[in-house]
Short mmCIF file of C-alpha atoms in Angstrom, two decimals:
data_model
loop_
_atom_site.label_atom_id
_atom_site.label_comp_id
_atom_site.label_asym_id
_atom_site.label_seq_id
_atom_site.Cartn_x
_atom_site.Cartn_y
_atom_site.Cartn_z
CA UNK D 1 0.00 0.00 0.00
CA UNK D 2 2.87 2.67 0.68
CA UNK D 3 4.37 1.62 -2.91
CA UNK D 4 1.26 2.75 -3.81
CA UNK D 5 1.07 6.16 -2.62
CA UNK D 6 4.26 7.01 -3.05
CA UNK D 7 3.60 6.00 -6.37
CA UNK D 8 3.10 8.45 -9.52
CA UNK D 9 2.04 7.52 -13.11
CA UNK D 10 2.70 10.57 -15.55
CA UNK D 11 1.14 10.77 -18.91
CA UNK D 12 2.55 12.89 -22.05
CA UNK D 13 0.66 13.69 -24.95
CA UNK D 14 3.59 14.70 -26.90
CA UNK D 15 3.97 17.20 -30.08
CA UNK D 16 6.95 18.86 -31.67
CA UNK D 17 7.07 21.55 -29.95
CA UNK D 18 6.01 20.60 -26.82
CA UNK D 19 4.49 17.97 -24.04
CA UNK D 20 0.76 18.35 -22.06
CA UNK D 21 1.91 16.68 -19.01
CA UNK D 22 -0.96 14.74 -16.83
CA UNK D 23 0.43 12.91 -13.08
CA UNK D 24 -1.93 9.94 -11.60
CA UNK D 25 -1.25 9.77 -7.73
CA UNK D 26 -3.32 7.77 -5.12
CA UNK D 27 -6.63 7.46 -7.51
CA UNK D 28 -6.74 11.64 -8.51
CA UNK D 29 -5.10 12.97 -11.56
CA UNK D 30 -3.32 16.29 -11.66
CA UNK D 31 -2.65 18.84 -14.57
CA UNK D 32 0.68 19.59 -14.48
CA UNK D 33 1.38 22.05 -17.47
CA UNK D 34 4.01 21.63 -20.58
CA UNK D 35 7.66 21.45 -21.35
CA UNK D 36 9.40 22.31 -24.35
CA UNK D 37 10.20 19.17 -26.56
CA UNK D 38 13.42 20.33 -26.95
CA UNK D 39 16.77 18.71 -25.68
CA UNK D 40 17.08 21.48 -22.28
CA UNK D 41 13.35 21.30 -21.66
CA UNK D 42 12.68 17.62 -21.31
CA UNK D 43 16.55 17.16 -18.96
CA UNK D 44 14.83 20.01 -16.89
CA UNK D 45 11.70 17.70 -16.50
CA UNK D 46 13.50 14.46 -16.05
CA UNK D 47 15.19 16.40 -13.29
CA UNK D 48 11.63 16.19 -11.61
CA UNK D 49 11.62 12.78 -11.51
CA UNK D 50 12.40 9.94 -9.28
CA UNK D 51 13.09 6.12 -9.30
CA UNK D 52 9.03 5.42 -8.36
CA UNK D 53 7.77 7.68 -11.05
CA UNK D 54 6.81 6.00 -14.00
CA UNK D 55 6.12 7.37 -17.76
CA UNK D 56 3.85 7.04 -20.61
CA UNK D 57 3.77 8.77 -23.84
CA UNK D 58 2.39 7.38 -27.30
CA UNK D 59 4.47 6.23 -30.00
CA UNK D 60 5.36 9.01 -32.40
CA UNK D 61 7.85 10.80 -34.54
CA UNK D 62 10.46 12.17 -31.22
CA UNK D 63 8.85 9.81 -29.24
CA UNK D 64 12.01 7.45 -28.75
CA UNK D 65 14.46 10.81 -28.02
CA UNK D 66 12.21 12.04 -25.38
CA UNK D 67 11.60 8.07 -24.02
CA UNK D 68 15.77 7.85 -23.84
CA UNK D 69 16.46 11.18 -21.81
CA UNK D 70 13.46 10.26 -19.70
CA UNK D 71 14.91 6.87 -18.46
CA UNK D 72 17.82 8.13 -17.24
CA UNK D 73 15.77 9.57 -14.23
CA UNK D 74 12.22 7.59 -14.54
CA UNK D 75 12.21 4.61 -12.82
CA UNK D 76 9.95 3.25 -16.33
CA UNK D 77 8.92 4.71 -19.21
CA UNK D 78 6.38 3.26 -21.27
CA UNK D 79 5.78 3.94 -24.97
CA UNK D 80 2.14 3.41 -25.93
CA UNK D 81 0.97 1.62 -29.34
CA UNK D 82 -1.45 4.50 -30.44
CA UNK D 83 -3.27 1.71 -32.52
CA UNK D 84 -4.26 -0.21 -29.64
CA UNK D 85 -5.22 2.73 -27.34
CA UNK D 86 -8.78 3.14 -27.88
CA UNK D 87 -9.72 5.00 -25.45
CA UNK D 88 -7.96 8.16 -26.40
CA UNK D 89 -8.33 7.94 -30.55
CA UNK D 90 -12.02 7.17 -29.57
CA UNK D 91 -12.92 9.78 -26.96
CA UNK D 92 -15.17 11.40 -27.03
CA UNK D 93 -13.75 14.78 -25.70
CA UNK D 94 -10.32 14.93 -27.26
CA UNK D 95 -7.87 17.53 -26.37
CA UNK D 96 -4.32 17.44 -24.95
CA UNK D 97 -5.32 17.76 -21.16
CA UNK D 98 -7.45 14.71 -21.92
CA UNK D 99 -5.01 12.58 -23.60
CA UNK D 100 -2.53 12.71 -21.08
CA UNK D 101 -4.97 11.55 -18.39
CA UNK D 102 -5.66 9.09 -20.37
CA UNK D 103 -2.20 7.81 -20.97
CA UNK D 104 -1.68 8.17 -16.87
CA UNK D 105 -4.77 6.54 -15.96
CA UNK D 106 -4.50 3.64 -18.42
CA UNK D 107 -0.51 3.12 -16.98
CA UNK D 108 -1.74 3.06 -13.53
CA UNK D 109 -3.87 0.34 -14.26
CA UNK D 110 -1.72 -1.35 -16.10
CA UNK D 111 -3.87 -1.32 -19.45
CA UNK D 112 -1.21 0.53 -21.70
CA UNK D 113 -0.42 -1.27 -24.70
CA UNK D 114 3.17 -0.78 -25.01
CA UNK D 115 6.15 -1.04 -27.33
CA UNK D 116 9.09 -2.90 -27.89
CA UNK D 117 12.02 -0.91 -27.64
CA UNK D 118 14.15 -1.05 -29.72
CA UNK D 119 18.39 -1.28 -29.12
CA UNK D 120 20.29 1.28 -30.11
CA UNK D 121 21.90 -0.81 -33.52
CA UNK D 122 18.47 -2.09 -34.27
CA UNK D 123 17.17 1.58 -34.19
CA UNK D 124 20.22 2.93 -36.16
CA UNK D 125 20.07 -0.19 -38.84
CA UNK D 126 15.97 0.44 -39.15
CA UNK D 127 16.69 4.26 -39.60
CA UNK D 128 19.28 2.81 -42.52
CA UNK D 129 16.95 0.40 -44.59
CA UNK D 130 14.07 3.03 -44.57
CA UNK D 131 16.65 5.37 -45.54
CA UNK D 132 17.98 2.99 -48.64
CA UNK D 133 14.04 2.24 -49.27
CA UNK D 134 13.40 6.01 -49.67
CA UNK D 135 16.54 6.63 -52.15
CA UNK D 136 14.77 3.82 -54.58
CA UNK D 137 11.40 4.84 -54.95
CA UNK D 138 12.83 8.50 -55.54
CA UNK D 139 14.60 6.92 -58.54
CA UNK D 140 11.92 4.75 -59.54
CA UNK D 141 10.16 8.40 -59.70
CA UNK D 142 12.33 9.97 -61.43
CA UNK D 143 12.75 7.19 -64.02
CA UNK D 144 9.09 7.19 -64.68
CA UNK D 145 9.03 11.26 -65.29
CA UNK D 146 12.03 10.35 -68.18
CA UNK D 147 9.87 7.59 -69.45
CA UNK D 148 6.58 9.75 -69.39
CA UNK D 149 8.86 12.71 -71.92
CA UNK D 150 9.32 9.92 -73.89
CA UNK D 151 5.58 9.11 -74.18
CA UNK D 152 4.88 12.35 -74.22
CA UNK D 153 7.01 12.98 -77.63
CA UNK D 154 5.78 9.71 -79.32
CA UNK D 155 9.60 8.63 -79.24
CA UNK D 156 8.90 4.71 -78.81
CA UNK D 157 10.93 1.81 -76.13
CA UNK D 158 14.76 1.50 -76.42
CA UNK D 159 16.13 -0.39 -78.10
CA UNK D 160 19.07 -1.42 -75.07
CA UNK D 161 17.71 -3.33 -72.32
CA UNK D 162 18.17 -0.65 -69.64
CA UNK D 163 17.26 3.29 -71.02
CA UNK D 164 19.52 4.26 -68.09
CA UNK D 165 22.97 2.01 -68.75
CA UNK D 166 25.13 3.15 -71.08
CA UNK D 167 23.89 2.17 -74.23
CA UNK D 168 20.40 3.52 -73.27
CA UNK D 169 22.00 6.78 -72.33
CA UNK D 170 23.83 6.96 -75.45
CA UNK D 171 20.30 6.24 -77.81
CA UNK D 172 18.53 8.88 -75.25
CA UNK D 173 20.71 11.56 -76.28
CA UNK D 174 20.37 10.83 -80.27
CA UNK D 175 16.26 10.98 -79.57
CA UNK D 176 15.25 14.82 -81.02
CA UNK D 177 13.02 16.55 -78.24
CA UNK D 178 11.89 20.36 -77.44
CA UNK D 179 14.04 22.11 -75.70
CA UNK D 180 11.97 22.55 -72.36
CA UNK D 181 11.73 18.59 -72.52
CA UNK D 182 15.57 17.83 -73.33
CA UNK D 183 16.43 20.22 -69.93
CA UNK D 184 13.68 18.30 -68.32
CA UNK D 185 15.08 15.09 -69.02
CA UNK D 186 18.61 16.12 -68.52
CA UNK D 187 18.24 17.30 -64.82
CA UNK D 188 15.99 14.01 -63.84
CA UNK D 189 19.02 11.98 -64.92
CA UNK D 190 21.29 14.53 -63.03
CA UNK D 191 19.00 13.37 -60.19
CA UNK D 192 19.11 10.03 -60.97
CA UNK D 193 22.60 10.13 -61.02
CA UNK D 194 22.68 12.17 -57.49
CA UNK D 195 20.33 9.31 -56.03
CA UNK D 196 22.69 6.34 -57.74
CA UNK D 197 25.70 7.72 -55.83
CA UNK D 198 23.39 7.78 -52.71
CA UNK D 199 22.58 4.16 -53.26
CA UNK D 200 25.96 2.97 -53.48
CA UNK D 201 27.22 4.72 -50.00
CA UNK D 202 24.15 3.53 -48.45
CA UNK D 203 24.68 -0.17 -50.05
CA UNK D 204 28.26 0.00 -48.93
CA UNK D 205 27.17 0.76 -45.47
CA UNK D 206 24.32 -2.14 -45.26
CA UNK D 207 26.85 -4.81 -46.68
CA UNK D 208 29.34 -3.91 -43.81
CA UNK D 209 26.51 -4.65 -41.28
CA UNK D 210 25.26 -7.56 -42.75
CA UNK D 211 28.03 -9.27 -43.12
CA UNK D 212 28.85 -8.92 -38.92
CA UNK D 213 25.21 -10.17 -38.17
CA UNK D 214 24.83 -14.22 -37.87
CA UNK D 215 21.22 -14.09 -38.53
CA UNK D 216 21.23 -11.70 -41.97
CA UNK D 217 23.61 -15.10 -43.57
CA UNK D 218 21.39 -17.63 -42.03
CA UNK D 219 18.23 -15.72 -43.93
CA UNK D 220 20.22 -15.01 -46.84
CA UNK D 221 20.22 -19.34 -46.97
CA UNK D 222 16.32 -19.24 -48.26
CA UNK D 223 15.64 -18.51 -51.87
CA UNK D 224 14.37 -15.44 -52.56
CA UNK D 225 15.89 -13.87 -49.57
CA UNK D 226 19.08 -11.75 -50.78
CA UNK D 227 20.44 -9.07 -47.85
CA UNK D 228 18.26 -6.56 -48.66
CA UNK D 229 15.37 -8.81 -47.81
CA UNK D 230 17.49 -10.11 -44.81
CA UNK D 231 18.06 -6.83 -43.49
CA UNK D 232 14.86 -5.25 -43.68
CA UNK D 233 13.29 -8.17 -41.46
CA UNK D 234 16.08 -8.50 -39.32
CA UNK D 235 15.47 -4.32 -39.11
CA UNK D 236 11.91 -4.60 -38.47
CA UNK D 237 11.84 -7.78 -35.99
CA UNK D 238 15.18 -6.44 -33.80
CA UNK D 239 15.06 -9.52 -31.44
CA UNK D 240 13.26 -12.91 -32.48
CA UNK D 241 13.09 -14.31 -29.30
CA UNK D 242 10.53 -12.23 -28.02
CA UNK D 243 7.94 -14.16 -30.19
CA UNK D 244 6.98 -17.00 -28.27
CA UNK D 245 5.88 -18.56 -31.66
CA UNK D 246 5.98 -18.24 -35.18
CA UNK D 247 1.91 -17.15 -35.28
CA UNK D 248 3.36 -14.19 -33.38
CA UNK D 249 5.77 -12.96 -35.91
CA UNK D 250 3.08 -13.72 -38.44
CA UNK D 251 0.84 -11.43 -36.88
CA UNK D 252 3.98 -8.91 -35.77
CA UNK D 253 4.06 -8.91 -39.73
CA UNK D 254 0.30 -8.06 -40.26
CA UNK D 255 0.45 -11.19 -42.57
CA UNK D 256 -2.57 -12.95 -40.58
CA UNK D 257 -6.07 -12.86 -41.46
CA UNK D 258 -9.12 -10.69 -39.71
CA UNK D 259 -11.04 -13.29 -37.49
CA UNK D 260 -14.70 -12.29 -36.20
CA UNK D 261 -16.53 -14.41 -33.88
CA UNK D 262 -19.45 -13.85 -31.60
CA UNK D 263 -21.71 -15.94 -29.62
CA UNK D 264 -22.44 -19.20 -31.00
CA UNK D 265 -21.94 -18.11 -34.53
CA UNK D 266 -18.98 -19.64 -36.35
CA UNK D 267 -15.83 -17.86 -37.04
CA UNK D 268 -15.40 -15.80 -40.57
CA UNK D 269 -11.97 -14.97 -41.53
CA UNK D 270 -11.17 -11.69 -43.62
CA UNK D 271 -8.15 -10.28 -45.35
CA UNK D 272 -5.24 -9.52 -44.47
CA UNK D 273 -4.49 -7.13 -41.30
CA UNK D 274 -1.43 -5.26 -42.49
CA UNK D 275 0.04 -4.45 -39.02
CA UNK D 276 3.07 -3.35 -38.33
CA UNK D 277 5.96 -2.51 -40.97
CA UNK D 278 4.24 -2.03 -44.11
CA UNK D 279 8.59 -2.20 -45.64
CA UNK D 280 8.93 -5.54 -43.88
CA UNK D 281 5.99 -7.18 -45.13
CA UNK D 282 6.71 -5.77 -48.72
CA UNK D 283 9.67 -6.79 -48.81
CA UNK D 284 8.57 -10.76 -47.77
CA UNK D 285 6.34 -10.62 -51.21
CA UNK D 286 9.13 -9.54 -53.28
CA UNK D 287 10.88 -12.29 -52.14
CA UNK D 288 7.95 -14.43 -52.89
CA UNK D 289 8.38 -13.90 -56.51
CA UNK D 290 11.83 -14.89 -56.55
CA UNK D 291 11.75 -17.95 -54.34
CA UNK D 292 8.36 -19.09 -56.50
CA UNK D 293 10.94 -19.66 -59.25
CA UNK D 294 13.78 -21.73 -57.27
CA UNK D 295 12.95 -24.97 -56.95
CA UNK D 296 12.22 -26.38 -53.87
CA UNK D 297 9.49 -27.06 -51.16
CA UNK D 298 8.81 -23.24 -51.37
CA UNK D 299 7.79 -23.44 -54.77
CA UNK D 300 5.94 -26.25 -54.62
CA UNK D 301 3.67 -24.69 -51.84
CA UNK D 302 3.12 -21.39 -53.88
CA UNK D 303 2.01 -23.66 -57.01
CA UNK D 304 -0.48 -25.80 -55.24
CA UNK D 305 -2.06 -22.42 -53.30
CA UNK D 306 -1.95 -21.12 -56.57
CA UNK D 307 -4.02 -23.78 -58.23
CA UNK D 308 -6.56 -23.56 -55.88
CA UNK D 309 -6.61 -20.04 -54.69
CA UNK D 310 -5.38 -18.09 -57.79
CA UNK D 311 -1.80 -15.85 -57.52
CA UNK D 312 -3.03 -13.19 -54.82
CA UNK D 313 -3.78 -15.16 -52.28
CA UNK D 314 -0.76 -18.04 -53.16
CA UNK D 315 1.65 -14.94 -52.53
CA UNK D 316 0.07 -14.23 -49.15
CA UNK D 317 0.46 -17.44 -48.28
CA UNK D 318 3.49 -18.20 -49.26
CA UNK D 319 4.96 -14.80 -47.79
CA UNK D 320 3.40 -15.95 -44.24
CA UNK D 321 5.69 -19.46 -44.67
CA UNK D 322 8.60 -16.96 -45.22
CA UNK D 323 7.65 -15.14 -42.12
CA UNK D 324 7.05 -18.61 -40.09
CA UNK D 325 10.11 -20.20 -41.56
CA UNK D 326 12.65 -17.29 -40.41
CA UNK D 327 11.34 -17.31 -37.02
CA UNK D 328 12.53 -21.38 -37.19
CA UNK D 329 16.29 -20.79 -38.57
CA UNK D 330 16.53 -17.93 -36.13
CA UNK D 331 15.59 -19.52 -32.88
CA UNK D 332 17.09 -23.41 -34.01
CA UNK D 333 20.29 -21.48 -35.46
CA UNK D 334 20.33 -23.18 -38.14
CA UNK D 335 20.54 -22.96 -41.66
CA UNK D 336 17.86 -23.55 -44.55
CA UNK D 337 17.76 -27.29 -45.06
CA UNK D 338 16.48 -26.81 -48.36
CA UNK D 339 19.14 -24.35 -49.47
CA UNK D 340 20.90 -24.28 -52.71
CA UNK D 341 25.10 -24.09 -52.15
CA UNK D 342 25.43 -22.52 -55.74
CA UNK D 343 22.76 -19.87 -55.44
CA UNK D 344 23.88 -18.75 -51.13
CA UNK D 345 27.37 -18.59 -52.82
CA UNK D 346 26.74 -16.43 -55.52
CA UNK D 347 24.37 -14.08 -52.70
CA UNK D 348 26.95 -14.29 -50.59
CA UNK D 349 29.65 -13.20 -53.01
CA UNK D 350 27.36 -10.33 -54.24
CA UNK D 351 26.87 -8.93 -50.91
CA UNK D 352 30.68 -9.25 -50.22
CA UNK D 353 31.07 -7.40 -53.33
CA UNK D 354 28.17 -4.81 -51.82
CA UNK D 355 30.00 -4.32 -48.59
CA UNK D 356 33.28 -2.95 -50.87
CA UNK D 357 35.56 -6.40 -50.91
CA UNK D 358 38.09 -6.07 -53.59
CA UNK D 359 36.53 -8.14 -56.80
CA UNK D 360 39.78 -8.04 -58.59
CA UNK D 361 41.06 -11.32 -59.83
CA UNK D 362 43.26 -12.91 -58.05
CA UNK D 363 41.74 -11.08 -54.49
CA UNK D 364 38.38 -12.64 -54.17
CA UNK D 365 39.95 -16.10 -53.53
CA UNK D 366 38.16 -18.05 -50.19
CA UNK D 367 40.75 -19.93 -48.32
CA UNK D 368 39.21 -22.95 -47.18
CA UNK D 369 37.91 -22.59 -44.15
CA UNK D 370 37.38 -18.73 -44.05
CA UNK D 371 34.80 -16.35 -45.87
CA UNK D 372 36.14 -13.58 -48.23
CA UNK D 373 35.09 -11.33 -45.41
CA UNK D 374 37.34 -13.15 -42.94
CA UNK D 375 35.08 -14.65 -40.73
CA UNK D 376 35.74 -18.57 -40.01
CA UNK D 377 33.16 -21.15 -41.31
CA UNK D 378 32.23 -24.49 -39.70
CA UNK D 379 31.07 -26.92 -42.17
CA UNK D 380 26.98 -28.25 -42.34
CA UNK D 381 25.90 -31.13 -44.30
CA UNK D 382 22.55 -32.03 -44.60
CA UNK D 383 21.00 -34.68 -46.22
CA UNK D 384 17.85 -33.26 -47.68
CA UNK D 385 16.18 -36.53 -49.17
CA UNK D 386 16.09 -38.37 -45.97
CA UNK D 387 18.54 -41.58 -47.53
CA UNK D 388 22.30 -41.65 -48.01
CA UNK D 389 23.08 -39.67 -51.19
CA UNK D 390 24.22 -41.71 -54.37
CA UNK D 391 27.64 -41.17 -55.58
CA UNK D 392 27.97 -38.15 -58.19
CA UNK D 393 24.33 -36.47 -56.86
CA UNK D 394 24.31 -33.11 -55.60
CA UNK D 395 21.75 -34.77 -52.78
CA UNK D 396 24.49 -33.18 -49.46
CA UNK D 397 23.82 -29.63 -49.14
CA UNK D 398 27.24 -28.37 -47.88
CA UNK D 399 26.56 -25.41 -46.17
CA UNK D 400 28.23 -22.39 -44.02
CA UNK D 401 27.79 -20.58 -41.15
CA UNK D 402 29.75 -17.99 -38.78
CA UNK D 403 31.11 -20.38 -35.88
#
């Protein structure tokens, strides 16, 4: 009982320029004005606090700065999923006085939804694949603006396979266009060029860090998973072992289906519900289309869903198998069973290349026993047809992981 009233539960409803501050102590709840959202106003506020006070503010763009200064004094801070708190997004009276009462009343009765937090390197390498997703869709953009002058100017497809390679480039700047157009299309592929660069740094940077983290190889062992792919789960998820099982991830991924059921009525099942990282999940179906072509049990599972169910819903599917089977390799530590020596090599050679490994001949040799990158290999062989393999098969998958 004296935890109790010694006790205090302090809501924020937080903006960018400042914080409505609400404090919950022994059942009544206190106004207690604003700070500044600004580096000197919220240390002046954590001064305030003690080891028993404890913090909750929603999840939002400076949420995570304000949560790290905060639990230097706090004894917790809480960040709220503002999805799952209902009572403030469906109040009826909704101002910033009420939201923080909210936030302190629902934390002293332990009802906040919270977050996960994330580590530092999991923050920093999530900041770094949305940057890297950002940099291509502004070139996709800007590619489609050169292709829609083009159109424009009845000039019809290239000729090379890529309009923006060298050959491309070269029959671009034979085409005959206005002037306005020709300056047009000369500063998008100034652009493009600007973003390229970008994308290569960025790259660089990504390759470094994937080739220190265990779990971005094991991934990279499933077809259809290259180190983008890798990263931008590993990103997303931060630590697998917080998912008790592999439904969890599925539904961490939004990849699981709407269930409503009431009374003695039977269940109906919807689509989709999209939660969580919208990148993440994207980038599980662009694997999909990648390891739907590889052969293996993969495949086979997106053609039979596909027979039955039509492409849509086989790429769903399969994309939830991706989710449930990287949950497996990460917890077991193991690699892909299934997983094709050639095709890992030539991923993990092209991300070795990524990370800025010389590709000279004569310096990309592997000593046995070592990666290019440096990092020692113990040897897995798996048998993948359940019998000894016949002599001359390719049956053994010989694989390799960091020891």
């Amino acid at each position: 009982m004296e935890s109790q009233i010694g006790r205090r539960c302090i809501g924020l409803d937080v903006h960018r320029e400042f914080a409505q501050v609400a404090i919950w102590q022994g059942g009544l709840v206190t106004q207690a004005g604003r700070f500044a959202t600004t580096p000197e106003g919220v240390r002046a506020f954590a001064d305030g606090l003690g080891p028993a006070d404890e913090v909750a503010l929603e999840a939002t763009g400076n949420t995570w700065a304000i949560a790290t200064l905060l639990a230097s004094r706090a004894g917790r801070v809480v960040v709220s999923n503002p999805v799952k708190t209902r009572a403030i997004a469906e109040a009826k009276v909704k101002t910033d006085k009420v939201d923080a009462e909210i936030l302190a009343q629902l934390l002293a009765a332990d009802y906040l939804p919270a977050v996960w937090r994330p580590d530092p390197a999991t923050a920093a390498l999530r900041r770094q694949v949305l940057r890297r997703a950002h940099i291509v869709r502004q070139r996709t953009r800007l590619k489609n603006q050169v292709h829609a002058i083009l159109h424009r100017n009845l000039i019809p497809r290239c000729p090379a396979a890529d309009l923006f390679g060298h050959k491309g480039r070269r029959w671009l700047a034979e085409q005959e266009l206005p002037p306005d157009e020709l300056a047009a299309a000369s500063a998008l592929l100034r652009q493009l060029d600007f973003h390229g660069e970008e994308l290569r740094l960025i790259d660089t940077d990504l390759g470094q860090v994937a080739l220190g983290r265990p779990e971005v190889l094991r991934l990279m062992t499933v077809p259809g998973i290259d180190a983008t792919v890798a990263l931008s789960i590993v990103a997303a998820v931060g630590d697998f072992t917080r998912f008790r099982t592999p439904d969890k991830l599925v539904a961490y991924f939004g990849l699981n289906p709407r269930v409503r059921q009431s009374g003695g009525q039977p269940a109906t099942h919807g689509r989709i519900t999209k939660a969580g990282s919208a990148h993440a999940r994207g980038m599980l179906v662009e694997a999909v289309w990648s390891a739907s072509k590889a052969a293996g049990p993969l495949r086979a599972f997106y053609q039979r869903v596909q027979a039955r169910r039509g492409m849509q819903i086989a790429v769903v599917a399969t994309a939830r198998k991706l989710a449930v089977l990287c949950w497996h390799l990460i917890i077991s530590g193991e690699d892909y069973a299934y997983a094709q020596p050639s095709l890992v090599a030539h991923k993990r050679r092209k991300l070795e290349l990524r990370a800025g490994l010389p590709s000279a001949r004569g310096h990309n040799v592997i000593i046995r026993g070592t990666s290019a990158a440096g990092f020692a290999l113990r040897p897995q062989v798996r048998i993948t047809s359940g019998r000894p393999p016949a002599p001359g098969t390719s049956e053994v998958i010989v694989g390799a992981a960091i020891a």
